[in-house]
């Protein structure tokens, strides 16, 4: 609910569990409060001026009012707020001052979309409404519309800003955050994800200090290194108790999220496009829309914050046929055969997979151009007739006869210098004239800010999908941006290329996903290098990591679950010894770990023993029956090998009738006490039956004492499926 109190010029935004309050004072839009839900009343007393003027600039006519000590909703550079700004404008006269004052506001039902950008959406019947507050610099005539959508049932508030040049001459945006929250204390710990290729989304938690902590990407992708979300925790808060604030960006390009501890022991949280390398020219009446940031508050612990984001992403970000639906059990050819396959081998693998109950065969990299290694052919999306003389026809036919679908890999945003596409259009890649073009994995990036490049990609991909044979696309992206230039833009617009690239990509994805609504799209970037809410708007799942080792995946999947739902986390059983780490793990452990996400295989099934084949068949059957619990249920982190010698988790269906739980021992402790895993989220009066052993427990027993762990060996696991008896 959004309430405006005219007398105190106060805005109050309420979700079911939180309130967010702002007020107009002396024309400035102040932040008053964000936290536990309040009653609707005048909250002006919560902000008072201390007049701490140490080396600060006082505003004209209001001596006690020091901007540097004032919590602001959309702070600008240049008028005495010396913290990091949300907005920095280069005016036509070259100065970079901006002074935004309140002009007007409106409250509208539902939520408008963001032009060309991914965003959370409201559905008919949702308790969702939007406040738009317009601020203006009365000298430069730059205007900002601050958008706040309150999703009452989902306990999130989404924000973005539209910046408009109402002056006569062009100006440039140097920095434009999606959201700013000025807290009046800095008694926080920061929780973030950091990582790299094959080690994505590790969790870090540390005290917020004075100065600025920045989670950022300058790589033209959300990247493996810092996922675009940040959590502020009260220092004593844990999984089940205490206050947490989250900010999540719905964007896949370069971002910056900062938490700044100030001289007055306050904290400014900023999230948005990374200002490094960015600028945007606004002509007269030109508008720029920032990506969306989604805020969340809870006083019920980290699990509660995760559940809020997980559910909102499942219900109000992911779209299409696979929204809240179990995904097909698939087998991907990459770790099964890499580039070495032909029709005969794929027919053999596909038939074997289908016989074991697998529902989809994915032909990964290597089916197009003359791609036998990774140094050529990206851009030439034409079937390699040497490997597949009959195209996909025979494979598709065999799979169809065996009730199995066909999926295919693309890496559309790239071009190999050794490709027909590059020979025909050497100017279509990101590059800067007269400078060398740096290659990553022997490839260059296409310039998706050019519409003709996006059209080419749409046509090439549509040609393959038009055959009607493909029901799944894995969309890969295996390098980051360098030499970010476009020869079709003038010099004063070169700072726009990286963001324009994403506008191009998003419009391409929108066209493709609308044209092929039956196709399940999976995002990938050298594993989980672009695991973000922006991509999830178009593609409901992401290949989580190129590290498919079950033990390594424990931490990766655990870290990913902080914000992202298990439905989005693709997890496959791969071969043992593992190809990345050489760890040896038994089949049951690999299965237990992969069974927490969108499930599949990444191995050659024809090389399995008869006993293993039976396990594959059994696992496919189990996923078909219980996979929905992972897609739509509540996920609980129970134990983590970040802190202990084991990991454990459970997912509970929305009706609390089914629970899937897993445990992996990651370090053997001889003669240790008996372990028991206390579950969460069950109904304490319900009797639950373990489908494997027939043992019955009450919910109270399972949550009070827990499940007995009977394995003691390292890298071994135990899995339970408990059903209402
Ligand atoms: C990187 C992906 O993460 C892998 O799964 C695989 O698709 C390769 N690219 C193929 O080149």
PDB file of N, CA, C and O and ligand atoms in Angstrom, residues 334 339 364-365 371 409 441 474 476 478 524-527 543 546 602, ligand 1:
ATOM      1  N   UNK A 334      28.226 -32.185 -23.461  1.00  0.00           N
ATOM      2  CA  UNK A 334      29.543 -31.547 -23.318  1.00  0.00           C
ATOM      3  C   UNK A 334      30.541 -32.460 -22.604  1.00  0.00           C
ATOM      4  O   UNK A 334      31.535 -32.891 -23.180  1.00  0.00           O
ATOM      5  N   UNK A 339      33.982 -31.993 -28.200  1.00  0.00           N
ATOM      6  CA  UNK A 339      33.727 -31.731 -29.632  1.00  0.00           C
ATOM      7  C   UNK A 339      33.658 -33.030 -30.450  1.00  0.00           C
ATOM      8  O   UNK A 339      33.357 -32.997 -31.642  1.00  0.00           O
ATOM      9  N   UNK A 364      25.623 -30.086 -27.272  1.00  0.00           N
ATOM     10  CA  UNK A 364      26.344 -28.883 -26.842  1.00  0.00           C
ATOM     11  C   UNK A 364      27.252 -28.416 -27.975  1.00  0.00           C
ATOM     12  O   UNK A 364      27.033 -28.749 -29.161  1.00  0.00           O
ATOM     13  N   UNK A 365      28.248 -27.652 -27.642  1.00  0.00           N
ATOM     14  CA  UNK A 365      29.176 -27.046 -28.599  1.00  0.00           C
ATOM     15  C   UNK A 365      29.703 -28.081 -29.610  1.00  0.00           C
ATOM     16  O   UNK A 365      29.963 -29.225 -29.249  1.00  0.00           O
ATOM     17  N   UNK A 371      33.534 -26.673 -36.408  1.00  0.00           N
ATOM     18  CA  UNK A 371      33.936 -26.492 -35.009  1.00  0.00           C
ATOM     19  C   UNK A 371      34.378 -27.821 -34.383  1.00  0.00           C
ATOM     20  O   UNK A 371      33.576 -28.555 -33.780  1.00  0.00           O
ATOM     21  N   UNK A 409      22.952 -26.159 -28.423  1.00  0.00           N
ATOM     22  CA  UNK A 409      23.777 -25.098 -27.821  1.00  0.00           C
ATOM     23  C   UNK A 409      24.039 -23.997 -28.850  1.00  0.00           C
ATOM     24  O   UNK A 409      24.278 -24.289 -30.037  1.00  0.00           O
ATOM     25  N   UNK A 441      39.228 -16.813 -25.370  1.00  0.00           N
ATOM     26  CA  UNK A 441      38.912 -18.140 -25.915  1.00  0.00           C
ATOM     27  C   UNK A 441      38.861 -18.084 -27.451  1.00  0.00           C
ATOM     28  O   UNK A 441      37.951 -18.590 -28.078  1.00  0.00           O
ATOM     29  N   UNK A 474      20.549 -23.947 -25.097  1.00  0.00           N
ATOM     30  CA  UNK A 474      21.515 -23.489 -24.098  1.00  0.00           C
ATOM     31  C   UNK A 474      22.258 -22.309 -24.719  1.00  0.00           C
ATOM     32  O   UNK A 474      22.903 -22.458 -25.757  1.00  0.00           O
ATOM     33  N   UNK A 476      25.079 -19.757 -24.507  1.00  0.00           N
ATOM     34  CA  UNK A 476      26.365 -19.610 -23.818  1.00  0.00           C
ATOM     35  C   UNK A 476      26.996 -18.240 -24.108  1.00  0.00           C
ATOM     36  O   UNK A 476      26.582 -17.526 -25.044  1.00  0.00           O
ATOM     37  N   UNK A 478      31.092 -16.814 -23.560  1.00  0.00           N
ATOM     38  CA  UNK A 478      32.359 -17.265 -22.974  1.00  0.00           C
ATOM     39  C   UNK A 478      33.516 -16.276 -22.981  1.00  0.00           C
ATOM     40  O   UNK A 478      34.674 -16.692 -23.049  1.00  0.00           O
ATOM     41  N   UNK A 524      23.893 -19.429 -19.874  1.00  0.00           N
ATOM     42  CA  UNK A 524      25.166 -20.016 -19.456  1.00  0.00           C
ATOM     43  C   UNK A 524      26.252 -19.006 -19.796  1.00  0.00           C
ATOM     44  O   UNK A 524      26.123 -18.247 -20.754  1.00  0.00           O
ATOM     45  N   UNK A 525      27.306 -18.979 -19.003  1.00  0.00           N
ATOM     46  CA  UNK A 525      28.437 -18.132 -19.361  1.00  0.00           C
ATOM     47  C   UNK A 525      29.671 -18.741 -18.715  1.00  0.00           C
ATOM     48  O   UNK A 525      29.974 -18.432 -17.558  1.00  0.00           O
ATOM     49  N   UNK A 526      30.317 -19.650 -19.463  1.00  0.00           N
ATOM     50  CA  UNK A 526      31.439 -20.373 -18.848  1.00  0.00           C
ATOM     51  C   UNK A 526      30.970 -20.889 -17.503  1.00  0.00           C
ATOM     52  O   UNK A 526      31.570 -20.612 -16.473  1.00  0.00           O
ATOM     53  N   UNK A 527      29.833 -21.580 -17.506  1.00  0.00           N
ATOM     54  CA  UNK A 527      29.165 -21.942 -16.260  1.00  0.00           C
ATOM     55  C   UNK A 527      28.298 -20.782 -15.820  1.00  0.00           C
ATOM     56  O   UNK A 527      27.489 -20.258 -16.586  1.00  0.00           O
ATOM     57  N   UNK A 543      22.985 -22.441 -16.251  1.00  0.00           N
ATOM     58  CA  UNK A 543      23.999 -23.465 -15.931  1.00  0.00           C
ATOM     59  C   UNK A 543      24.898 -22.861 -14.845  1.00  0.00           C
ATOM     60  O   UNK A 543      25.569 -21.863 -15.054  1.00  0.00           O
ATOM     61  N   UNK A 546      30.759 -24.356 -14.448  1.00  0.00           N
ATOM     62  CA  UNK A 546      31.454 -25.385 -15.215  1.00  0.00           C
ATOM     63  C   UNK A 546      32.108 -26.393 -14.280  1.00  0.00           C
ATOM     64  O   UNK A 546      32.665 -27.386 -14.733  1.00  0.00           O
ATOM     65  N   UNK A 602      25.552 -35.086 -17.341  1.00  0.00           N
ATOM     66  CA  UNK A 602      26.629 -34.467 -18.110  1.00  0.00           C
ATOM     67  C   UNK A 602      27.693 -35.551 -18.272  1.00  0.00           C
ATOM     68  O   UNK A 602      28.823 -35.427 -17.816  1.00  0.00           O
TER      69      UNK A 602
HETATM   70  C1  LIG B   1      31.080 -23.254 -21.515  1.00  0.00           C
HETATM   71  C2  LIG B   1      29.895 -23.903 -20.867  1.00  0.00           C
HETATM   72  O1  LIG B   1      29.782 -23.507 -19.540  1.00  0.00           O
HETATM   73  C3  LIG B   1      30.025 -25.416 -21.006  1.00  0.00           C
HETATM   74  O2  LIG B   1      28.961 -26.051 -20.343  1.00  0.00           O
HETATM   75  C4  LIG B   1      30.042 -25.770 -22.453  1.00  0.00           C
HETATM   76  O3  LIG B   1      28.820 -25.453 -23.045  1.00  0.00           O
HETATM   77  C5  LIG B   1      31.181 -25.050 -23.154  1.00  0.00           C
HETATM   78  N1  LIG B   1      31.144 -23.639 -22.911  1.00  0.00           N
HETATM   79  C6  LIG B   1      31.147 -25.306 -24.638  1.00  0.00           C
HETATM   80  O4  LIG B   1      32.093 -24.589 -25.309  1.00  0.00           O
END
